[in-house]
GROMACS .gro file of C-alpha atoms in nm:
model
  508
    1MET     CA    1  -0.447   3.082  -3.650
    2SER     CA    2  -0.193   2.859  -3.744
    3ASN     CA    3  -0.240   2.651  -3.434
    4ILE     CA    4  -0.607   2.598  -3.457
    5THR     CA    5  -0.572   2.497  -3.810
    6SER     CA    6  -0.343   2.215  -3.724
    7GLN     CA    7  -0.573   2.081  -3.526
    8LYS     CA    8  -0.810   2.069  -3.721
    9LYS     CA    9  -0.660   1.852  -3.965
   10THR     CA   10  -0.616   1.591  -3.696
   11LYS     CA   11  -0.939   1.642  -3.550
   12PRO     CA   12  -1.213   1.749  -3.830
   13PRO     CA   13  -1.457   1.971  -3.729
   14ASP     CA   14  -1.846   1.907  -3.657
   15ASN     CA   15  -2.041   2.089  -3.944
   16SER     CA   16  -2.300   2.054  -3.755
   17THR     CA   17  -2.227   2.349  -3.575
   18ASN     CA   18  -2.293   2.732  -3.652
   19GLN     CA   19  -1.869   2.873  -3.647
   20THR     CA   20  -1.684   3.089  -3.813
   21LEU     CA   21  -1.449   2.919  -4.044
   22PRO     CA   22  -1.121   3.046  -4.203
   23GLN     CA   23  -1.076   3.144  -4.545
   24ASN     CA   24  -0.986   2.732  -4.572
   25GLY     CA   25  -1.317   2.615  -4.443
   26ASN     CA   26  -1.474   2.458  -4.712
   27GLN     CA   27  -1.155   2.253  -4.813
   28GLN     CA   28  -1.190   2.133  -4.407
   29ILE     CA   29  -1.558   2.041  -4.475
   30ARG     CA   30  -1.512   1.838  -4.774
   31LYS     CA   31  -1.232   1.660  -4.568
   32TRP     CA   32  -1.445   1.573  -4.298
   33ARG     CA   33  -1.710   1.448  -4.511
   34GLU     CA   34  -1.449   1.287  -4.675
   35TRP     CA   35  -1.309   1.118  -4.339
   36HIS     CA   36  -1.667   1.072  -4.260
   37GLU     CA   37  -1.835   0.916  -4.587
   38ARG     CA   38  -1.535   0.651  -4.536
   39GLU     CA   39  -1.702   0.513  -4.239
   40VAL     CA   40  -1.927   0.160  -4.332
   41PRO     CA   41  -2.259   0.172  -4.220
   42VAL     CA   42  -2.432  -0.095  -4.038
   43LYS     CA   43  -2.807  -0.091  -3.941
   44ILE     CA   44  -2.928  -0.215  -3.666
   45ILE     CA   45  -3.293  -0.224  -3.583
   46GLY     CA   46  -3.442  -0.433  -3.225
   47LYS     CA   47  -3.779  -0.491  -3.201
   48LYS     CA   48  -3.997  -0.634  -2.942
   49THR     CA   49  -4.272  -0.905  -3.032
   50ARG     CA   50  -4.546  -1.110  -2.908
   51THR     CA   51  -4.296  -1.392  -2.815
   52GLY     CA   52  -3.950  -1.254  -2.749
   53ILE     CA   53  -3.729  -1.008  -2.962
   54LYS     CA   54  -3.606  -0.996  -3.338
   55ILE     CA   55  -3.348  -0.791  -3.488
   56LYS     CA   56  -3.189  -0.742  -3.798
   57ILE     CA   57  -2.890  -0.607  -3.968
   58THR     CA   58  -2.864  -0.464  -4.303
   59SER     CA   59  -2.519  -0.338  -4.445
   60ARG     CA   60  -2.322  -0.451  -4.749
   61GLU     CA   61  -2.118  -0.734  -4.601
   62LEU     CA   62  -2.373  -0.857  -4.371
   63ASN     CA   63  -2.799  -0.878  -4.373
   64ARG     CA   64  -2.960  -1.083  -4.118
   65GLU     CA   65  -3.268  -1.113  -3.934
   66LEU     CA   66  -3.267  -1.308  -3.655
   67ALA     CA   67  -3.574  -1.388  -3.415
   68LEU     CA   68  -3.502  -1.573  -3.013
   69ASN     CA   69  -3.840  -1.665  -2.877
   70TYR     CA   70  -3.852  -1.730  -2.491
   71PRO     CA   71  -4.109  -1.945  -2.354
   72ASN     CA   72  -4.498  -1.788  -2.352
   73SER     CA   73  -4.552  -1.803  -1.964
   74ILE     CA   74  -4.208  -1.626  -1.946
   75TRP     CA   75  -4.258  -1.336  -2.198
   76THR     CA   76  -4.575  -1.253  -2.131
   77LYS     CA   77  -4.528  -1.167  -1.763
   78PHE     CA   78  -4.208  -0.976  -1.868
   79PRO     CA   79  -4.298  -0.593  -1.817
   80ASN     CA   80  -4.299  -0.393  -2.112
   81ASP     CA   81  -4.083  -0.115  -2.020
   82ASN     CA   82  -3.829  -0.399  -1.933
   83LYS     CA   83  -3.865  -0.535  -2.247
   84GLN     CA   84  -3.746  -0.235  -2.406
   85LEU     CA   85  -3.461  -0.236  -2.154
   86LEU     CA   86  -3.329  -0.583  -2.252
   87LEU     CA   87  -3.370  -0.537  -2.628
   88ASP     CA   88  -3.155  -0.218  -2.596
   89ASN     CA   89  -2.895  -0.442  -2.472
   90ILE     CA   90  -2.946  -0.742  -2.607
   91ALA     CA   91  -2.947  -0.574  -2.946
   92TYR     CA   92  -2.616  -0.443  -2.859
   93ILE     CA   93  -2.411  -0.733  -2.684
   94PHE     CA   94  -2.526  -0.970  -2.999
   95THR     CA   95  -2.349  -0.764  -3.260
   96ALA     CA   96  -2.111  -0.517  -3.081
   97HIS     CA   97  -1.835  -0.738  -3.183
   98LEU     CA   98  -1.922  -0.683  -3.558
   99PRO     CA   99  -1.653  -0.464  -3.682
  100PHE     CA  100  -1.399  -0.722  -3.581
  101LEU     CA  101  -1.578  -0.928  -3.866
  102LEU     CA  102  -1.640  -0.652  -4.118
  103LYS     CA  103  -1.416  -0.452  -4.345
  104GLY     CA  104  -1.365  -0.073  -4.271
  105ASN     CA  105  -1.462   0.143  -4.045
  106ILE     CA  106  -1.792   0.029  -3.894
  107ARG     CA  107  -2.043   0.242  -3.794
  108LEU     CA  108  -2.289   0.072  -3.590
  109GLU     CA  109  -2.640   0.275  -3.617
  110TYR     CA  110  -2.836   0.141  -3.353
  111ALA     CA  111  -3.298   0.215  -3.388
  112THR     CA  112  -3.259   0.092  -3.007
  113GLY     CA  113  -3.163   0.295  -2.708
  114TYR     CA  114  -2.847   0.330  -2.540
  115PRO     CA  115  -2.744   0.029  -2.387
  116HIS     CA  116  -2.639  -0.021  -1.989
  117SER     CA  117  -2.381  -0.284  -2.141
  118PHE     CA  118  -2.192  -0.048  -2.367
  119LEU     CA  119  -1.954   0.033  -2.131
  120TRP     CA  120  -1.870  -0.304  -1.962
  121ALA     CA  121  -1.889  -0.477  -2.319
  122ASN     CA  122  -1.614  -0.233  -2.424
  123GLN     CA  123  -1.420  -0.301  -2.127
  124ALA     CA  124  -1.426  -0.627  -2.221
  125PHE     CA  125  -1.299  -0.605  -2.599
  126VAL     CA  126  -1.004  -0.422  -2.432
  127LYS     CA  127  -0.929  -0.657  -2.189
  128HIS     CA  128  -0.978  -0.940  -2.467
  129LEU     CA  129  -0.729  -0.773  -2.717
  130PRO     CA  130  -0.386  -0.959  -2.598
  131SER     CA  131  -0.574  -1.290  -2.586
  132TYR     CA  132  -0.719  -1.174  -2.957
  133TRP     CA  133  -0.392  -1.132  -3.062
  134TYR     CA  134  -0.219  -1.407  -2.927
  135LEU     CA  135  -0.457  -1.615  -3.126
  136TYR     CA  136  -0.472  -1.461  -3.429
  137ARG     CA  137  -0.163  -1.318  -3.417
  138ALA     CA  138  -0.082  -1.489  -3.804
  139ARG     CA  139  -0.324  -1.293  -3.914
  140ARG     CA  140  -0.396  -1.021  -3.740
  141GLY     CA  141  -0.021  -0.812  -3.734
  142THR     CA  142   0.250  -0.797  -3.516
  143GLY     CA  143   0.098  -0.684  -3.228
  144ILE     CA  144  -0.229  -0.589  -3.055
  145MET     CA  145  -0.248  -0.215  -3.259
  146PRO     CA  146  -0.414  -0.333  -3.602
  147MET     CA  147  -0.718  -0.479  -3.332
  148LEU     CA  148  -0.694  -0.152  -3.135
  149LYS     CA  149  -0.762   0.031  -3.456
  150THR     CA  150  -1.118  -0.092  -3.531
  151ILE     CA  151  -1.249  -0.041  -3.165
  152LEU     CA  152  -1.062   0.347  -3.170
  153ASN     CA  153  -1.190   0.424  -3.549
  154SER     CA  154  -1.573   0.225  -3.535
  155ARG     CA  155  -1.852   0.407  -3.367
  156ALA     CA  156  -2.179   0.310  -3.243
  157ILE     CA  157  -2.498   0.520  -3.262
  158PHE     CA  158  -2.767   0.487  -3.099
  159SER     CA  159  -3.124   0.656  -3.017
  160GLN     CA  160  -3.277   0.854  -2.829
  161ARG     CA  161  -3.557   0.749  -2.568
  162ASN     CA  162  -3.656   0.882  -2.232
  163ASP     CA  163  -3.450   0.703  -1.968
  164ILE     CA  164  -3.733   0.449  -1.812
  165PRO     CA  165  -3.591   0.268  -1.511
  166PRO     CA  166  -3.681  -0.094  -1.451
  167SER     CA  167  -3.933  -0.264  -1.264
  168PHE     CA  168  -3.896  -0.609  -1.064
  169PRO     CA  169  -4.053  -0.757  -0.737
  170ASP     CA  170  -3.867  -0.861  -0.449
  171THR     CA  171  -3.674  -1.129  -0.501
  172ILE     CA  172  -3.566  -1.456  -0.298
  173ASP     CA  173  -3.202  -1.540  -0.236
  174GLU     CA  174  -3.278  -1.899  -0.224
  175ASN     CA  175  -3.398  -1.906  -0.567
  176VAL     CA  176  -3.115  -1.897  -0.826
  177ILE     CA  177  -3.059  -1.953  -1.184
  178ILE     CA  178  -2.773  -2.134  -1.301
  179PRO     CA  179  -2.687  -2.111  -1.642
  180PHE     CA  180  -2.617  -2.494  -1.695
  181THR     CA  181  -2.389  -2.614  -1.973
  182PHE     CA  182  -2.311  -3.016  -1.925
  183GLY     CA  183  -1.990  -2.905  -1.788
  184LYS     CA  184  -1.810  -3.071  -1.460
  185ASP     CA  185  -1.849  -2.653  -1.297
  186SER     CA  186  -2.240  -2.666  -1.406
  187PHE     CA  187  -2.238  -2.999  -1.243
  188LEU     CA  188  -2.046  -2.889  -0.918
  189THR     CA  189  -2.264  -2.523  -0.885
  190TYR     CA  190  -2.586  -2.724  -0.919
  191HIS     CA  191  -2.491  -2.991  -0.648
  192LEU     CA  192  -2.347  -2.728  -0.400
  193ALA     CA  193  -2.688  -2.530  -0.416
  194LYS     CA  194  -2.895  -2.861  -0.338
  195GLU     CA  195  -2.684  -2.935  -0.033
  196ILE     CA  196  -2.724  -2.564   0.114
  197GLY     CA  197  -3.085  -2.559   0.038
  198LEU     CA  198  -3.110  -2.355  -0.256
  199SER     CA  199  -3.394  -2.386  -0.502
  200PRO     CA  200  -3.189  -2.444  -0.858
  201LEU     CA  201  -3.323  -2.353  -1.190
  202LEU     CA  202  -3.123  -2.474  -1.461
  203LEU     CA  203  -3.094  -2.273  -1.791
  204TRP     CA  204  -2.936  -2.410  -2.076
  205PHE     CA  205  -2.874  -2.202  -2.398
  206ASN     CA  206  -2.898  -2.398  -2.728
  207ASP     CA  207  -2.638  -2.132  -2.831
  208PRO     CA  208  -2.531  -2.124  -3.156
  209VAL     CA  209  -2.807  -2.332  -3.352
  210ASP     CA  210  -2.625  -2.387  -3.641
  211GLU     CA  211  -2.298  -2.455  -3.594
  212GLY     CA  212  -2.110  -2.804  -3.479
  213TYR     CA  213  -2.271  -3.036  -3.292
  214GLU     CA  214  -2.284  -2.962  -2.932
  215GLY     CA  215  -2.636  -2.870  -2.947
  216LYS     CA  216  -2.736  -3.178  -3.076
  217HIS     CA  217  -2.584  -3.407  -2.792
  218LYS     CA  218  -2.650  -3.103  -2.539
  219GLN     CA  219  -3.035  -3.160  -2.618
  220LYS     CA  220  -3.060  -3.503  -2.559
  221LEU     CA  221  -2.863  -3.507  -2.221
  222PHE     CA  222  -3.106  -3.189  -2.127
  223LYS     CA  223  -3.402  -3.446  -2.200
  224ASP     CA  224  -3.214  -3.757  -2.032
  225PHE     CA  225  -3.095  -3.528  -1.736
  226SER     CA  226  -3.409  -3.337  -1.662
  227ARG     CA  227  -3.569  -3.661  -1.612
  228ARG     CA  228  -3.332  -3.741  -1.313
  229ILE     CA  229  -3.359  -3.462  -1.137
  230LYS     CA  230  -3.692  -3.303  -0.933
  231ASP     CA  231  -3.543  -2.916  -1.001
  232LYS     CA  232  -3.745  -2.728  -1.308
  233CYS     CA  233  -3.485  -2.757  -1.642
  234LEU     CA  234  -3.530  -2.499  -1.911
  235TYR     CA  235  -3.384  -2.402  -2.225
  236LEU     CA  236  -3.350  -2.106  -2.479
  237ASP     CA  237  -3.258  -2.156  -2.855
  238ASN     CA  238  -3.037  -1.849  -2.914
  239PRO     CA  239  -3.005  -1.746  -3.312
  240LEU     CA  240  -2.830  -1.496  -3.171
  241GLY     CA  241  -2.548  -1.676  -3.152
  242SER     CA  242  -2.485  -1.743  -3.479
  243LEU     CA  243  -2.364  -1.416  -3.542
  244ARG     CA  244  -2.064  -1.457  -3.340
  245GLU     CA  245  -1.745  -1.564  -3.513
  246LYS     CA  246  -1.715  -1.936  -3.689
  247GLY     CA  247  -1.551  -2.192  -3.630
  248GLU     CA  248  -1.238  -2.185  -3.371
  249GLY     CA  249  -1.275  -1.755  -3.389
  250TRP     CA  250  -1.364  -1.641  -3.057
  251PHE     CA  251  -1.554  -1.254  -3.186
  252GLY     CA  252  -1.845  -1.227  -3.005
  253TRP     CA  253  -1.777  -1.509  -2.765
  254GLU     CA  254  -1.576  -1.260  -2.537
  255LEU     CA  255  -1.925  -1.151  -2.413
  256SER     CA  256  -2.120  -1.489  -2.423
  257MET     CA  257  -2.208  -1.491  -2.067
  258THR     CA  258  -2.304  -1.171  -2.031
  259SER     CA  259  -2.571  -1.218  -2.306
  260TRP     CA  260  -2.668  -1.535  -2.104
  261ALA     CA  261  -2.678  -1.311  -1.801
  262LEU     CA  262  -2.907  -1.054  -1.967
  263LEU     CA  263  -3.130  -1.331  -2.162
  264SER     CA  264  -3.212  -1.500  -1.808
  265LEU     CA  265  -3.398  -1.178  -1.672
  266PRO     CA  266  -3.726  -1.275  -1.764
  267PHE     CA  267  -3.700  -1.572  -1.607
  268ALA     CA  268  -3.533  -1.393  -1.296
  269TYR     CA  269  -3.858  -1.167  -1.312
  270LYS     CA  270  -4.098  -1.510  -1.367
  271TYR     CA  271  -3.933  -1.697  -1.057
  272LYS     CA  272  -3.810  -1.402  -0.787
  273SER     CA  273  -3.487  -1.544  -0.837
  274GLY     CA  274  -3.209  -1.347  -0.641
  275TYR     CA  275  -2.929  -1.467  -0.776
  276ILE     CA  276  -2.772  -1.579  -1.157
  277ILE     CA  277  -2.501  -1.825  -1.010
  278TYR     CA  278  -2.222  -1.916  -1.276
  279SER     CA  279  -1.961  -2.158  -1.238
  280ASN     CA  280  -1.598  -1.961  -1.314
  281GLU     CA  281  -1.339  -2.120  -1.109
  282ARG     CA  282  -0.968  -2.028  -1.007
  283SER     CA  283  -0.802  -2.131  -1.288
  284VAL     CA  284  -1.017  -1.863  -1.481
  285ASN     CA  285  -0.772  -1.593  -1.332
  286SER     CA  286  -0.444  -1.735  -1.446
  287PHE     CA  287  -0.266  -1.493  -1.693
  288PHE     CA  288   0.109  -1.430  -1.831
  289TYR     CA  289   0.290  -1.132  -1.987
  290ASP     CA  290   0.342  -1.149  -2.330
  291ASP     CA  291   0.750  -1.016  -2.492
  292GLU     CA  292   0.609  -0.654  -2.478
  293GLY     CA  293   0.500  -0.678  -2.136
  294VAL     CA  294   0.120  -0.684  -2.158
  295ARG     CA  295  -0.083  -0.918  -1.898
  296VAL     CA  296  -0.299  -1.192  -2.141
  297LEU     CA  297  -0.568  -1.308  -1.947
  298PRO     CA  298  -0.725  -1.629  -2.180
  299ASP     CA  299  -1.071  -1.543  -2.094
  300TYR     CA  300  -1.150  -1.239  -1.873
  301GLU     CA  301  -1.530  -1.281  -1.872
  302GLN     CA  302  -1.508  -1.537  -1.653
  303THR     CA  303  -1.272  -1.387  -1.380
  304ALA     CA  304  -1.327  -1.298  -1.063
  305GLN     CA  305  -1.327  -0.939  -1.150
  306ALA     CA  306  -1.575  -0.930  -1.425
  307THR     CA  307  -1.768  -1.165  -1.250
  308GLU     CA  308  -1.825  -0.877  -1.030
  309GLU     CA  309  -1.873  -0.617  -1.242
  310MET     CA  310  -2.128  -0.821  -1.463
  311SER     CA  311  -2.307  -0.860  -1.098
  312LEU     CA  312  -2.350  -0.472  -1.153
  313LEU     CA  313  -2.495  -0.493  -1.449
  314THR     CA  314  -2.773  -0.711  -1.370
  315GLN     CA  315  -2.819  -0.559  -1.093
  316ALA     CA  316  -2.893  -0.250  -1.277
  317LEU     CA  317  -3.136  -0.392  -1.487
  318SER     CA  318  -3.367  -0.550  -1.233
  319GLU     CA  319  -3.426  -0.276  -1.012
  320GLY     CA  320  -3.095  -0.406  -0.761
  321GLU     CA  321  -3.254  -0.763  -0.776
  322VAL     CA  322  -3.073  -1.014  -0.928
  323TYR     CA  323  -2.718  -1.039  -0.873
  324THR     CA  324  -2.467  -1.228  -1.045
  325THR     CA  325  -2.217  -1.462  -0.900
  326THR     CA  326  -2.006  -1.787  -0.860
  327PHE     CA  327  -1.888  -2.030  -0.602
  328LEU     CA  328  -1.616  -2.198  -0.744
  329GLN     CA  329  -1.340  -1.894  -0.757
  330GLY     CA  330  -1.130  -2.060  -0.482
  331ILE     CA  331  -1.035  -2.387  -0.658
  332ASP     CA  332  -0.877  -2.510  -0.956
  333GLU     CA  333  -1.003  -2.714  -1.263
  334ILE     CA  334  -0.885  -3.046  -1.127
  335ALA     CA  335  -1.034  -3.036  -0.813
  336VAL     CA  336  -1.382  -2.936  -0.928
  337LEU     CA  337  -1.370  -3.272  -1.086
  338ALA     CA  338  -1.190  -3.441  -0.764
  339ILE     CA  339  -1.527  -3.277  -0.516
  340LEU     CA  340  -1.763  -3.442  -0.810
  341LYS     CA  341  -1.608  -3.774  -0.785
  342THR     CA  342  -1.526  -3.793  -0.378
  343ARG     CA  343  -1.897  -3.608  -0.305
  344TYR     CA  344  -2.153  -3.599  -0.578
  345PRO     CA  345  -2.053  -3.900  -0.848
  346LYS     CA  346  -2.403  -4.021  -0.866
  347ASP     CA  347  -2.584  -3.845  -1.176
  348THR     CA  348  -2.296  -3.615  -1.249
  349PHE     CA  349  -2.048  -3.788  -1.527
  350ARG     CA  350  -2.312  -3.985  -1.704
  351PHE     CA  351  -2.431  -3.677  -1.802
  352LEU     CA  352  -2.070  -3.465  -1.815
  353MET     CA  353  -1.990  -3.268  -2.157
  354SER     CA  354  -1.686  -3.000  -2.212
  355CYS     CA  355  -1.635  -3.071  -2.543
  356TRP     CA  356  -1.779  -2.840  -2.771
  357SER     CA  357  -1.805  -3.085  -3.085
  358GLU     CA  358  -1.755  -2.813  -3.399
  359THR     CA  359  -1.629  -3.028  -3.650
  360ASP     CA  360  -1.718  -3.316  -3.778
  361PHE     CA  361  -1.557  -3.563  -3.568
  362GLY     CA  362  -1.847  -3.488  -3.304
  363LYS     CA  363  -2.110  -3.562  -3.548
  364ASN     CA  364  -2.198  -3.929  -3.348
  365LYS     CA  365  -2.025  -3.872  -3.019
  366ARG     CA  366  -2.034  -3.586  -2.716
  367TRP     CA  367  -1.685  -3.608  -2.672
  368CYS     CA  368  -1.509  -3.540  -3.039
  369GLY     CA  369  -1.187  -3.713  -2.948
  370HIS     CA  370  -0.983  -3.445  -3.139
  371CYS     CA  371  -0.929  -3.101  -2.943
  372SER     CA  372  -0.708  -3.018  -2.640
  373LYS     CA  373  -1.121  -2.974  -2.391
  374CYS     CA  374  -1.155  -3.391  -2.481
  375ALA     CA  375  -0.745  -3.436  -2.382
  376ARG     CA  376  -0.770  -3.171  -2.080
  377ILE     CA  377  -1.074  -3.367  -1.915
  378TYR     CA  378  -0.942  -3.690  -2.023
  379VAL     CA  379  -0.626  -3.700  -1.818
  380TYR     CA  380  -0.812  -3.512  -1.508
  381LEU     CA  381  -1.061  -3.786  -1.468
  382THR     CA  382  -0.809  -4.093  -1.508
  383ALA     CA  383  -0.593  -3.873  -1.216
  384ILE     CA  384  -0.900  -3.844  -0.958
  385GLY     CA  385  -1.011  -4.224  -1.047
  386VAL     CA  386  -1.284  -4.226  -1.328
  387ASN     CA  387  -1.258  -4.406  -1.592
  388PRO     CA  388  -1.349  -4.162  -1.890
  389ARG     CA  389  -1.460  -4.458  -2.103
  390LYS     CA  390  -1.662  -4.618  -1.892
  391GLU     CA  391  -1.805  -4.350  -1.666
  392ALA     CA  392  -1.802  -4.032  -1.862
  393GLY     CA  393  -1.929  -4.113  -2.239
  394PHE     CA  394  -1.520  -4.106  -2.383
  395GLU     CA  395  -1.493  -4.314  -2.692
  396ASP     CA  396  -1.134  -4.211  -2.809
  397ASP     CA  397  -0.838  -4.322  -2.566
  398MET     CA  398  -0.676  -3.966  -2.565
  399PHE     CA  399  -0.408  -4.143  -2.411
  400ASP     CA  400  -0.362  -4.234  -2.775
  401ALA     CA  401   0.060  -4.108  -2.928
  402SER     CA  402  -0.164  -3.959  -3.185
  403LYS     CA  403  -0.325  -3.718  -2.941
  404LYS     CA  404  -0.014  -3.582  -2.829
  405HIS     CA  405  -0.044  -3.235  -2.993
  406LEU     CA  406  -0.319  -3.131  -2.764
  407PHE     CA  407  -0.165  -3.127  -2.437
  408ASN     CA  408   0.102  -2.908  -2.296
  409VAL     CA  409   0.363  -3.175  -2.093
  410PHE     CA  410   0.541  -3.249  -2.386
  411GLY     CA  411   0.720  -2.912  -2.432
  412GLN     CA  412   0.479  -2.752  -2.689
  413LYS     CA  413   0.177  -2.563  -2.621
  414ALA     CA  414  -0.150  -2.737  -2.676
  415THR     CA  415  -0.298  -2.685  -3.068
  416GLY     CA  416  -0.595  -2.488  -3.120
  417THR     CA  417  -0.743  -2.212  -2.994
  418GLY     CA  418  -0.907  -2.319  -2.665
  419TRP     CA  419  -0.813  -2.192  -2.328
  420ASP     CA  420  -0.520  -2.511  -2.347
  421ALA     CA  421  -0.324  -2.279  -2.674
  422PHE     CA  422  -0.230  -2.046  -2.433
  423GLY     CA  423  -0.009  -2.317  -2.208
  424LEU     CA  424  -0.092  -2.173  -1.835
  425ASN     CA  425  -0.206  -2.501  -1.704
  426THR     CA  426   0.110  -2.687  -1.791
  427ASN     CA  427   0.177  -2.797  -1.437
  428GLU     CA  428  -0.188  -2.893  -1.368
  429GLN     CA  429  -0.158  -3.111  -1.694
  430SER     CA  430   0.150  -3.301  -1.525
  431LEU     CA  431   0.043  -3.341  -1.157
  432ALA     CA  432  -0.283  -3.514  -1.347
  433PHE     CA  433  -0.018  -3.704  -1.579
  434TYR     CA  434   0.151  -3.836  -1.253
  435LEU     CA  435  -0.152  -3.952  -1.041
  436SER     CA  436  -0.265  -4.134  -1.366
  437CYS     CA  437   0.062  -4.250  -1.373
  438LEU     CA  438   0.004  -4.432  -1.014
  439ARG     CA  439  -0.324  -4.536  -1.088
  440GLY     CA  440  -0.182  -4.796  -1.307
  441TYR     CA  441  -0.161  -4.609  -1.655
  442LYS     CA  442   0.115  -4.714  -1.855
  443HIS     CA  443   0.048  -4.766  -2.193
  444GLY     CA  444   0.049  -4.460  -2.496
  445LEU     CA  445   0.158  -4.102  -2.393
  446LEU     CA  446   0.191  -4.167  -2.010
  447LYS     CA  447   0.468  -4.419  -2.117
  448GLU     CA  448   0.639  -4.092  -2.282
  449PHE     CA  449   0.542  -3.881  -2.000
  450LYS     CA  450   0.741  -4.125  -1.723
  451LYS     CA  451   0.969  -4.103  -1.932
  452SER     CA  452   1.044  -3.711  -1.958
  453PRO     CA  453   1.219  -3.482  -1.784
  454LEU     CA  454   0.895  -3.344  -1.622
  455PHE     CA  455   0.773  -3.696  -1.440
  456LEU     CA  456   1.096  -3.567  -1.203
  457GLU     CA  457   0.973  -3.278  -1.153
  458THR     CA  458   0.652  -3.366  -1.083
  459ARG     CA  459   0.763  -3.592  -0.828
  460LYS     CA  460   0.967  -3.392  -0.665
  461LYS     CA  461   0.728  -3.146  -0.596
  462ILE     CA  462   0.404  -3.363  -0.544
  463HIS     CA  463   0.309  -3.269  -0.204
  464HIS     CA  464   0.328  -2.895  -0.277
  465LEU     CA  465   0.121  -2.988  -0.631
  466LEU     CA  466  -0.110  -3.157  -0.469
  467LYS     CA  467  -0.189  -2.842  -0.206
  468GLU     CA  468  -0.169  -2.645  -0.445
  469TYR     CA  469  -0.428  -2.786  -0.648
  470PHE     CA  470  -0.684  -3.002  -0.404
  471SER     CA  471  -0.740  -2.704  -0.157
  472LEU     CA  472  -0.981  -2.426  -0.127
  473HIS     CA  473  -0.783  -2.054  -0.212
  474SER     CA  474  -0.925  -1.717  -0.088
  475GLU     CA  475  -1.195  -1.528  -0.261
  476GLN     CA  476  -1.412  -1.252  -0.223
  477VAL     CA  477  -1.691  -1.333  -0.479
  478THR     CA  478  -1.893  -1.577  -0.301
  479PRO     CA  479  -2.185  -1.441  -0.151
  480PRO     CA  480  -2.165  -1.380   0.248
  481GLN     CA  481  -2.487  -1.550   0.345
  482TRP     CA  482  -2.315  -1.901   0.174
  483LYS     CA  483  -1.957  -1.878   0.191
  484LYS     CA  484  -1.906  -2.049   0.508
  485LYS     CA  485  -2.126  -2.404   0.426
  486ILE     CA  486  -1.978  -2.387   0.099
  487ASP     CA  487  -1.627  -2.328   0.217
  488ASN     CA  488  -1.679  -2.627   0.485
  489ILE     CA  489  -1.793  -2.869   0.190
  490ILE     CA  490  -1.504  -2.771  -0.024
  491ARG     CA  491  -1.230  -2.812   0.199
  492SER     CA  492  -1.395  -3.149   0.384
  493THR     CA  493  -1.422  -3.264   0.038
  494LEU     CA  494  -1.068  -3.180  -0.065
  495GLN     CA  495  -0.934  -3.333   0.271
  496ASP     CA  496  -1.089  -3.650   0.185
  497PHE     CA  497  -0.909  -3.652  -0.139
  498ARG     CA  498  -0.615  -3.558  -0.060
  499THR     CA  499  -0.593  -3.780   0.205
  500GLU     CA  500  -0.695  -4.060  -0.035
  501ILE     CA  501  -0.424  -3.924  -0.277
  502PHE     CA  502  -0.120  -3.930  -0.025
  503ARG     CA  503  -0.199  -4.298   0.041
  504LEU     CA  504  -0.129  -4.369  -0.282
  505VAL     CA  505   0.178  -4.167  -0.321
  506ASP     CA  506   0.331  -4.311  -0.023
  507ASP     CA  507   0.230  -4.660  -0.187
  508ARG     CA  508   0.450  -4.603  -0.468
   0.00000   0.00000   0.00000
């Protein structure tokens, strides 16, 4: 009896069952109720509407009602049972991170069914924990345990409903959806899809709609670019994105690509699209081990493993008809730009935008000039022979000495909470700085880099770096029916680019 009592103190009994309690049973029930009542309820109601989905959140800290509306021609074609499955998953994906943002042990109470995305979302949270702590360590304790406690001490409750399988038409592999961001990777994915004979639908998610200036600039880019090409371009305003953490916070963004994949399913149904093609390059698989030996992946959702796991989710919600993949897992970030410059320069750089434009620096220009992303893309462009200010819309000189803290090649990791803050691309950036020097850039930070030990180190291993960052590497994610064509395009284009660079290196 003493052993049983001890166990029940650590794990309170479920008082909904009829069981014989020891003499102190009433006291234990009170403890269970006290423990249970310490949870903070957050009620989440999801409803299908005539035009899309509505989510209502009620709690002591957060009360919001948000609606997402599809084009009428898309939503009316989507079967009612599919809408319910989509609602179950959308309601969860856009609110699963709330325990990180609200106080207390959160109990998410859903008036929607158990979502297919539940296990995937929790896997993503756990995989992101080390990178969360790395970025939030000044505010979230001395390790990952406080955030792990947030996950373990919070829970989600779903409504019961009949498990109804989705209904989907036979899709066509060549009909593909590209979640389009106007970043370099999106452009390369689009150009590759066109060259190998696919029929792409470009789908831009205006997300979030209530923060920063990114949407403002991309609305103009979308309008101008859609006029230049013959392929269908559509966009979807996503007010649900406003539930994510604001500013430089990450909570909620760890599932952004998952949310876009789910939101794409009604479009896939209408256009019989067999694939959702993301643009995740090799660089996103980079990681390091922290002081406690924990592997830190800056953005797990973009890795090769996560892409394949996400594909299982879209298949489950489409009767096995819609796969999720990427064409770019074999090449690094700077190689993406090199291929664009060498093979697809027309209608690319004039529409390029990778900046998040989160601050007022980006209010009236699409490259804010004050973030590490602007800095990184700027030096990569100069390295491959593209003038950022004349050809890609930059207004700031990112080689000005005041931008030093935004790079990873001057002895400190880049500031901010973006990918560069992890310091994983120092070799790639040093190669870009070195090539920029060879192309005749001499002022500001280039002058300082040329005097640094890293310049000499880069020169010693320049041939190795060129082969490492401008070559096609082995990967297993690209769909086999297109892999040979895509690999041949990438391999031959990078060979041409390396030939040009080797001549430049040898001339110096």
